XYZ file of C-alpha atoms in Angstrom:
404
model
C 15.155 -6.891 23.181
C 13.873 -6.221 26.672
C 15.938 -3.878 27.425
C 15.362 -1.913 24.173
C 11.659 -1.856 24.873
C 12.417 0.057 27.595
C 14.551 2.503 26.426
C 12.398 5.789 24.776
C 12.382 5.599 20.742
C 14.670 8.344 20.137
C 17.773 6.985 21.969
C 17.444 3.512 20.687
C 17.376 5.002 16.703
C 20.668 6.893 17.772
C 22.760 3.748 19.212
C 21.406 1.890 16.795
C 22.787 4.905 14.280
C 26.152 4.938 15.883
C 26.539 1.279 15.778
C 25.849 1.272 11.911
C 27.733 4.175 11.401
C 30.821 2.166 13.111
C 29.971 -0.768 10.606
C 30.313 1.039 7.381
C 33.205 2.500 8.579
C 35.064 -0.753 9.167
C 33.778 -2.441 6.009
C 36.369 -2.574 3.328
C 33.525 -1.114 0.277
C 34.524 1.924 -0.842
C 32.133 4.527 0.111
C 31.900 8.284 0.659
C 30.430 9.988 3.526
C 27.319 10.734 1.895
C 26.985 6.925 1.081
C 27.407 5.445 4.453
C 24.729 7.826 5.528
C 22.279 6.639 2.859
C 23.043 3.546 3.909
C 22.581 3.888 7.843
C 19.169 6.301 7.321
C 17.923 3.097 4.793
C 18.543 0.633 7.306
C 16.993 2.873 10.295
C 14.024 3.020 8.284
C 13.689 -0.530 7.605
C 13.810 -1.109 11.118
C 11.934 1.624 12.682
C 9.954 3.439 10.202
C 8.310 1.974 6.829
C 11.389 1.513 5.143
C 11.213 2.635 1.308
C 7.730 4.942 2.347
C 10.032 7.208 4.533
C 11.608 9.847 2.874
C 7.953 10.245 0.973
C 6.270 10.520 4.294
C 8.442 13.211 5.233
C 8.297 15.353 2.066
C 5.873 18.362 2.754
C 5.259 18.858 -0.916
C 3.471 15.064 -1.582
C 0.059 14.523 -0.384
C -0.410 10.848 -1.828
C 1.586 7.861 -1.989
C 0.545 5.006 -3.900
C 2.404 1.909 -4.385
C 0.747 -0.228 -7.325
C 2.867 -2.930 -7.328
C 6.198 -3.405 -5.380
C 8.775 -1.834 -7.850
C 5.550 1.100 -9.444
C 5.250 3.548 -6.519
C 3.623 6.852 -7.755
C 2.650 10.069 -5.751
C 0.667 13.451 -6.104
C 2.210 16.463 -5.639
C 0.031 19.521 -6.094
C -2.616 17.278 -7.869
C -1.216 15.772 -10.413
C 0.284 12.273 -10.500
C 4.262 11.264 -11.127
C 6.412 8.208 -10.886
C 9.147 7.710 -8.405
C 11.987 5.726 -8.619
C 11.291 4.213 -4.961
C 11.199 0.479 -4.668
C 10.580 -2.477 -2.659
C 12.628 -5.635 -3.006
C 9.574 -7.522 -3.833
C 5.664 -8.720 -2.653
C 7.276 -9.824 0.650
C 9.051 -7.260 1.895
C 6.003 -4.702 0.559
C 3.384 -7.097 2.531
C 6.195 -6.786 5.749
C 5.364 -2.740 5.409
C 1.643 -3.158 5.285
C 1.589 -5.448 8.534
C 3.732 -3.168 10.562
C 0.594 0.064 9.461
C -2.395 -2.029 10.138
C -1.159 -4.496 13.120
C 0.372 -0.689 14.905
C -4.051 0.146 15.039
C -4.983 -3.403 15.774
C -5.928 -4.682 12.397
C -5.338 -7.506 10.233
C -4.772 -8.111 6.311
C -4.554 -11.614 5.140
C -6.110 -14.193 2.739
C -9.545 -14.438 4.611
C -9.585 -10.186 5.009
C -8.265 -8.791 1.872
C -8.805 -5.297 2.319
C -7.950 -2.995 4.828
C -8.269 0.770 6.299
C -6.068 1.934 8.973
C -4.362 5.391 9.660
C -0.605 6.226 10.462
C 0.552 8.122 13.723
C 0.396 11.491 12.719
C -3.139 10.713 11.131
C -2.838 9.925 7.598
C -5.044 8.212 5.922
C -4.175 4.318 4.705
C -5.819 1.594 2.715
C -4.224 -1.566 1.631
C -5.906 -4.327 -0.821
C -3.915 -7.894 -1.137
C -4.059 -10.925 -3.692
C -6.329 -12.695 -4.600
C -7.937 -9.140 -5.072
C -5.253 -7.113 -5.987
C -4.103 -9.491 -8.972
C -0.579 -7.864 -9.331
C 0.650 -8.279 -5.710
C -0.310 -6.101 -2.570
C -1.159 -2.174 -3.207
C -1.184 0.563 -0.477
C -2.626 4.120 -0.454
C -1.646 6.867 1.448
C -3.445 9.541 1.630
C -0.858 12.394 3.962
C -1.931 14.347 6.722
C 0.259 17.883 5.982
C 2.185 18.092 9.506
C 0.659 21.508 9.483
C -3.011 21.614 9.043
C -4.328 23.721 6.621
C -6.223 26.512 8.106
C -8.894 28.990 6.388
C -6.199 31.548 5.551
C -4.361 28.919 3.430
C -7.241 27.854 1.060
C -7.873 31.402 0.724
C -4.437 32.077 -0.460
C -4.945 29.153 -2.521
C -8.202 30.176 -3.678
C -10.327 27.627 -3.169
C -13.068 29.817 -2.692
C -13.826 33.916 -1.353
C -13.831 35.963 1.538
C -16.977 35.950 1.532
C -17.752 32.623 0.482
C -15.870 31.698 4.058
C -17.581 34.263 6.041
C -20.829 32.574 4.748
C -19.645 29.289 6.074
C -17.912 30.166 9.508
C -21.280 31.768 9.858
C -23.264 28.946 9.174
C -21.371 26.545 11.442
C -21.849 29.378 14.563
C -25.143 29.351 13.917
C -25.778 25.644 14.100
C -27.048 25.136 10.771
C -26.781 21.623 9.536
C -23.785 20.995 6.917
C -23.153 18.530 3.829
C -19.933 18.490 1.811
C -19.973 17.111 -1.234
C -17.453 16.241 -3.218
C -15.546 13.394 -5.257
C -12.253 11.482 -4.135
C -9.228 13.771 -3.441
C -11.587 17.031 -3.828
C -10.511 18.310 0.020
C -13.994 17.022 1.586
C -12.280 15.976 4.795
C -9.915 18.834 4.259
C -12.783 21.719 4.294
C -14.668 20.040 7.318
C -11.380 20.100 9.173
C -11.456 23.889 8.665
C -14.808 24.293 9.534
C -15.076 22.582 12.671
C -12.243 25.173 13.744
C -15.288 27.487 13.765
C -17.254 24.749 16.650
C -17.187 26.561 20.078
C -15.482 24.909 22.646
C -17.973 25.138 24.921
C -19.432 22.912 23.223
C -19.741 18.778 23.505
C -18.478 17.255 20.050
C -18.651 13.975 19.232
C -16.789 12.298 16.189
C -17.304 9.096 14.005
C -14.994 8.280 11.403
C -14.116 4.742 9.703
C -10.532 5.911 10.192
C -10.113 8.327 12.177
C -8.581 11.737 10.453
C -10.431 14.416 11.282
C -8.049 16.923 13.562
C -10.166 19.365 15.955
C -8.256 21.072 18.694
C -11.665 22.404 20.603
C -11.169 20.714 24.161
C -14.673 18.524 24.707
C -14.383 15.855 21.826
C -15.192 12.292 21.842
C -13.317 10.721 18.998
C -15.636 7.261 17.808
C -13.830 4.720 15.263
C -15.617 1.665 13.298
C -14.106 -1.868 13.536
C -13.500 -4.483 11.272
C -14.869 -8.031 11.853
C -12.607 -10.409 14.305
C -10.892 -13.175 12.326
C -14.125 -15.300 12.777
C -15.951 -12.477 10.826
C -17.320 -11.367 13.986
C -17.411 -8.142 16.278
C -17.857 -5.580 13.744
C -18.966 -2.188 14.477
C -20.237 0.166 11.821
C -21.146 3.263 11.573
C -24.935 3.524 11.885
C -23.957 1.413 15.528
C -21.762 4.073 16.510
C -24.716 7.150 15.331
C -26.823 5.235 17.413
C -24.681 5.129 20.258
C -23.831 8.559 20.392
C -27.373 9.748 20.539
C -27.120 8.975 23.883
C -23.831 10.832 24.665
C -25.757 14.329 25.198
C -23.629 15.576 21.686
C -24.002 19.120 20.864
C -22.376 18.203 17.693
C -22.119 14.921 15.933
C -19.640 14.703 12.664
C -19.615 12.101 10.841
C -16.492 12.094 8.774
C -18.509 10.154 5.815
C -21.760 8.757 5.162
C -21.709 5.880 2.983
C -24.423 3.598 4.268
C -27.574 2.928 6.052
C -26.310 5.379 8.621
C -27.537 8.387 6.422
C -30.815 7.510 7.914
C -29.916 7.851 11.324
C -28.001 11.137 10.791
C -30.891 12.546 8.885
C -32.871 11.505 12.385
C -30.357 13.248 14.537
C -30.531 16.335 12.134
C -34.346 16.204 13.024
C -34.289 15.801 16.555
C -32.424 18.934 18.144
C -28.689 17.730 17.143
C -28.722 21.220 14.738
C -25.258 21.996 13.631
C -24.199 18.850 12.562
C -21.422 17.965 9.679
C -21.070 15.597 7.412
C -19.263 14.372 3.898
C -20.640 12.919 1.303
C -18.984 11.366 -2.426
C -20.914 12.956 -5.212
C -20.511 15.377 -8.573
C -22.804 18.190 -7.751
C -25.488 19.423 -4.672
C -28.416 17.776 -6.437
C -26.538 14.067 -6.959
C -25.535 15.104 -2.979
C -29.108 14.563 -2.366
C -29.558 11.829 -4.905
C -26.944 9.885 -2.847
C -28.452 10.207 0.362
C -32.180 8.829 -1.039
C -29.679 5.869 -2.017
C -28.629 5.418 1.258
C -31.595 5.450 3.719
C -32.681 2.607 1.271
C -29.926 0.282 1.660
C -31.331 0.173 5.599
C -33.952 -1.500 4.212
C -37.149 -0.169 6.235
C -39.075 0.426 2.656
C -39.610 4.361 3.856
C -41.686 6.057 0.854
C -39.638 8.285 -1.375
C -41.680 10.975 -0.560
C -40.561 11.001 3.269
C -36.971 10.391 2.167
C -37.294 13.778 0.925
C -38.688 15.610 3.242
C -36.455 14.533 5.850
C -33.635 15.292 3.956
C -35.277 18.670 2.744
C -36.246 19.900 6.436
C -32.936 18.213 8.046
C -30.023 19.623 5.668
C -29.803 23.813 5.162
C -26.661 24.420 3.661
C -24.287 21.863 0.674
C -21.067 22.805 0.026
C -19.493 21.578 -3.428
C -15.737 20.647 -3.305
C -14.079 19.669 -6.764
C -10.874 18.602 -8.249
C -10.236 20.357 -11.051
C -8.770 19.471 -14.198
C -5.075 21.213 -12.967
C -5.109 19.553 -9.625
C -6.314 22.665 -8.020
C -9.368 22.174 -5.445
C -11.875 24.713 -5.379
C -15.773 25.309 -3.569
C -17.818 24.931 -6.904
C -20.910 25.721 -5.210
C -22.820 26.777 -2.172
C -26.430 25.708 -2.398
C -29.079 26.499 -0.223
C -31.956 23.476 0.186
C -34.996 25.855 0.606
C -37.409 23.012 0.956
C -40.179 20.767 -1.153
C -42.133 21.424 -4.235
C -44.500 18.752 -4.456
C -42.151 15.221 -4.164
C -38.950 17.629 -5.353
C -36.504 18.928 -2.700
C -35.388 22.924 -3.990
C -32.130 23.965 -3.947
C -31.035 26.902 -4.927
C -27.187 28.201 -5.406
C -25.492 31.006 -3.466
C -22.061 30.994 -4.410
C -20.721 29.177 -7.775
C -17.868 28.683 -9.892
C -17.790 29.880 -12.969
C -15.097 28.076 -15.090
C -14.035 30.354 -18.458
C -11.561 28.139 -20.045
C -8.266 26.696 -19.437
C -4.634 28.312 -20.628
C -2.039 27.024 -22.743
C -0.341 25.767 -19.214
C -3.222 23.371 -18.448
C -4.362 26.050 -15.634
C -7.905 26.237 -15.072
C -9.760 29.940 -15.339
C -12.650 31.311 -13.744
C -13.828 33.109 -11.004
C -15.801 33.057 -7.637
C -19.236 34.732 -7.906
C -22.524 35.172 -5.927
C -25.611 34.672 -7.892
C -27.875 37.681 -6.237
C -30.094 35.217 -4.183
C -29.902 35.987 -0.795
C -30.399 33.025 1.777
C -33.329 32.050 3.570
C -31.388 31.037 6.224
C -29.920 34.709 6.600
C -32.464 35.343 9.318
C -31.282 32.666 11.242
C -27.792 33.861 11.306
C -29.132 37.176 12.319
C -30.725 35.663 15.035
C -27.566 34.049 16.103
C -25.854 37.557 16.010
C -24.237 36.898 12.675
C -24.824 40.288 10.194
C -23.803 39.597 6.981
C -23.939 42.736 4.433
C -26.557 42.348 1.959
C -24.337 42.986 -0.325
C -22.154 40.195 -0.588
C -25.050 38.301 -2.123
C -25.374 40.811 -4.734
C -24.038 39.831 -8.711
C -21.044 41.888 -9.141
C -21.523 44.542 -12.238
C -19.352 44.318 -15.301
C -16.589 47.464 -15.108
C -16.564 47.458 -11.896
């Protein structure tokens, strides 16, 4: 075993190959060639990869895997949900799996720490839940990384929203205007802020916190922060809002926060307020307004009893721009909304929309219909991107006219 750890990966999985290979052939089973290479590529992956998972992982066309129980292993492809016919032998050798993801980025999953996030090499997302919480045996998520990010040009062709839509956007993140994306699981949150960060100069000093880290900027001055679990004595964890903290003094010119769930959404508010403009960050809710609604939540659970009142008009002077990501009903993802938070009207925070999607109806097929539109309000925030030497035309705000 010594001597294989010192040999590279690649030329270990082809002896290894050539000795099973030589097996099969000398066995006295009956197989064909196509057989005895099932057979060799099964056992390869049992030993070197995640056995069953593997020839999921490496189709393009899935971008979830989830196992409920060891022999019900379902995935999404374009959306929508199907059965496989891919197995495990049982709770063991499905537990065996979830050890080698979470031990490979020093984590644990046992009796005493049930749950568990953790991420694969290439990025991908994974979370694993064990009995006596999962009462049918172990279940893993996987939530793929495509092995080609998507870029602006392919949720266009897709379209998930407008030229113009993204020409709003890109301009918005150049001109260091603060960001929330909203949106509910599996809408493309993490997706869309991957594509906007593309837009981030690289001049500039980025810093990153994720629980798990996904995100996948290719700017050269980024500082990639992850969150850790408690120690097996329920010790030594560090959250989020430690890590915000942290990085305020890491001179950022950009902090992204790859989700706020917690107290930390007071901190980033904070930061938002305090010159770190043209921050990022992704939030789970239904519309803009619950968006909001969410964040209010949040800065309670820190517990500091901060009036309503200044709840809102921290998040009303620190956010400008919330972009709506949903799932639709056909597995298609789409930017619902772009809404503008124009500031307070007595204890209210305004919003108002720029961009929406207007659903019509859905065909025979189960396709969704509508269509991209602006709604003729142009943004206050458009003098700010003309300051930054963004000109948008005027008319891209304006309501298009029937006929034409």
């Amino acid at each position: 075993m010594d001597r294989v750890a010192g040999i590279k990966r690649e030329d270990v999985r082809r002896e290894v190959s050539l000795i099973l290979e030589e097996i099969v052939v000398n066995d006295s089973t009956p197989m064909n060639l196509q057989e005895r290479e099932s057979i060799s590529q099964e056992v390869l992956d049992e030993v070197f990869g995640l056995g069953p998972l593997e020839p999921l992982l490496a189709d393009p066309s899935i971008s979830d895997i989830l196992v409920n129980t060891f022999d019900k292993v379902y995935v999404e492809r374009k959306g929508l949900l199907e059965a496989t016919s891919v197995q495990f032998r049982d709770d063991a050798h499905l537990m065996s799996i979830i050890d080698r993801i979470v031990s490979a980025v020093g984590r644990r999953v046992d009796e005493s720490s049930p749950m568990v996030d953790a991420r694969l090499p290439d990025g991908s997302r994974v979370n694993a839940i064990i009995p006596p919480l999962a009462v049918d045996g172990p279940c893993l998520s996987i939530r793929k990384f495509a092995r080609q990010p998507l870029t602006a040009e392919d949720l266009l062709a897709g379209n998930a929203f407008t030229a113009p839509m993204l020409e709003l956007m890109q301009g918005c993140v150049r001109a260091r205007l603060n960001i929330l994306i909203s949106g509910g699981t599996g809408a493309g949150k993490t997706t869309l802020l991957n594509v906007l960060s593309s837009y981030l100069s690289d001049r500039e000093r980025i810093v990153t916190i994720e629980d798990a880290a996904e995100l996948q900027l290719h700017q050269s001055h980024v500082v990639r922060l992850e969150t850790r679990p408690p120690n097996i004595e329920g010790k030594g964890a560090i959250h989020q809002r430690q890590l915000l903290v942290n990085t305020l003094r890491m001179r950022p010119d950009r902090i992204i926060v790859g989700e706020v769930r917690g107290e930390e959404a007071l901190d980033m508010l904070q930061a938002m307020n305090t010159g770190h403009d043209g921050s990022i960050t992704t939030v789970h809710a239904n519309s803009p307004r619950d968006a909001l609604s969410r964040l209010e939540t949040m800065v309670a659970m820190s517990g500091l009893n901060i009036p309503d009142s200044a709840v809102r008009r921290q998040i009303a002077s620190a956010i400008d721009l919330v972009i709506q990501v949903t799932r639709l009903s056909d597995g298609t993802r789409k930017v619902t909304n772009l809404a503008e938070i124009t500031g307070m009207e007595g204890d209210v925070v305004t919003m108002q929309d720029i961009f929406i999607f207007r659903k019509r109806g859905i065909k025979e097929n189960g396709e969704v219909v509508g269509n991209f539109m602006p709604v003729g309000i142009r943004p206050k925030f458009a003098e700010r991107l003309t300051v930054s030497g963004i000109n948008l035309p005027g008319s891209m705000f304006d309501v298009p006219v029937a006929g034409r």
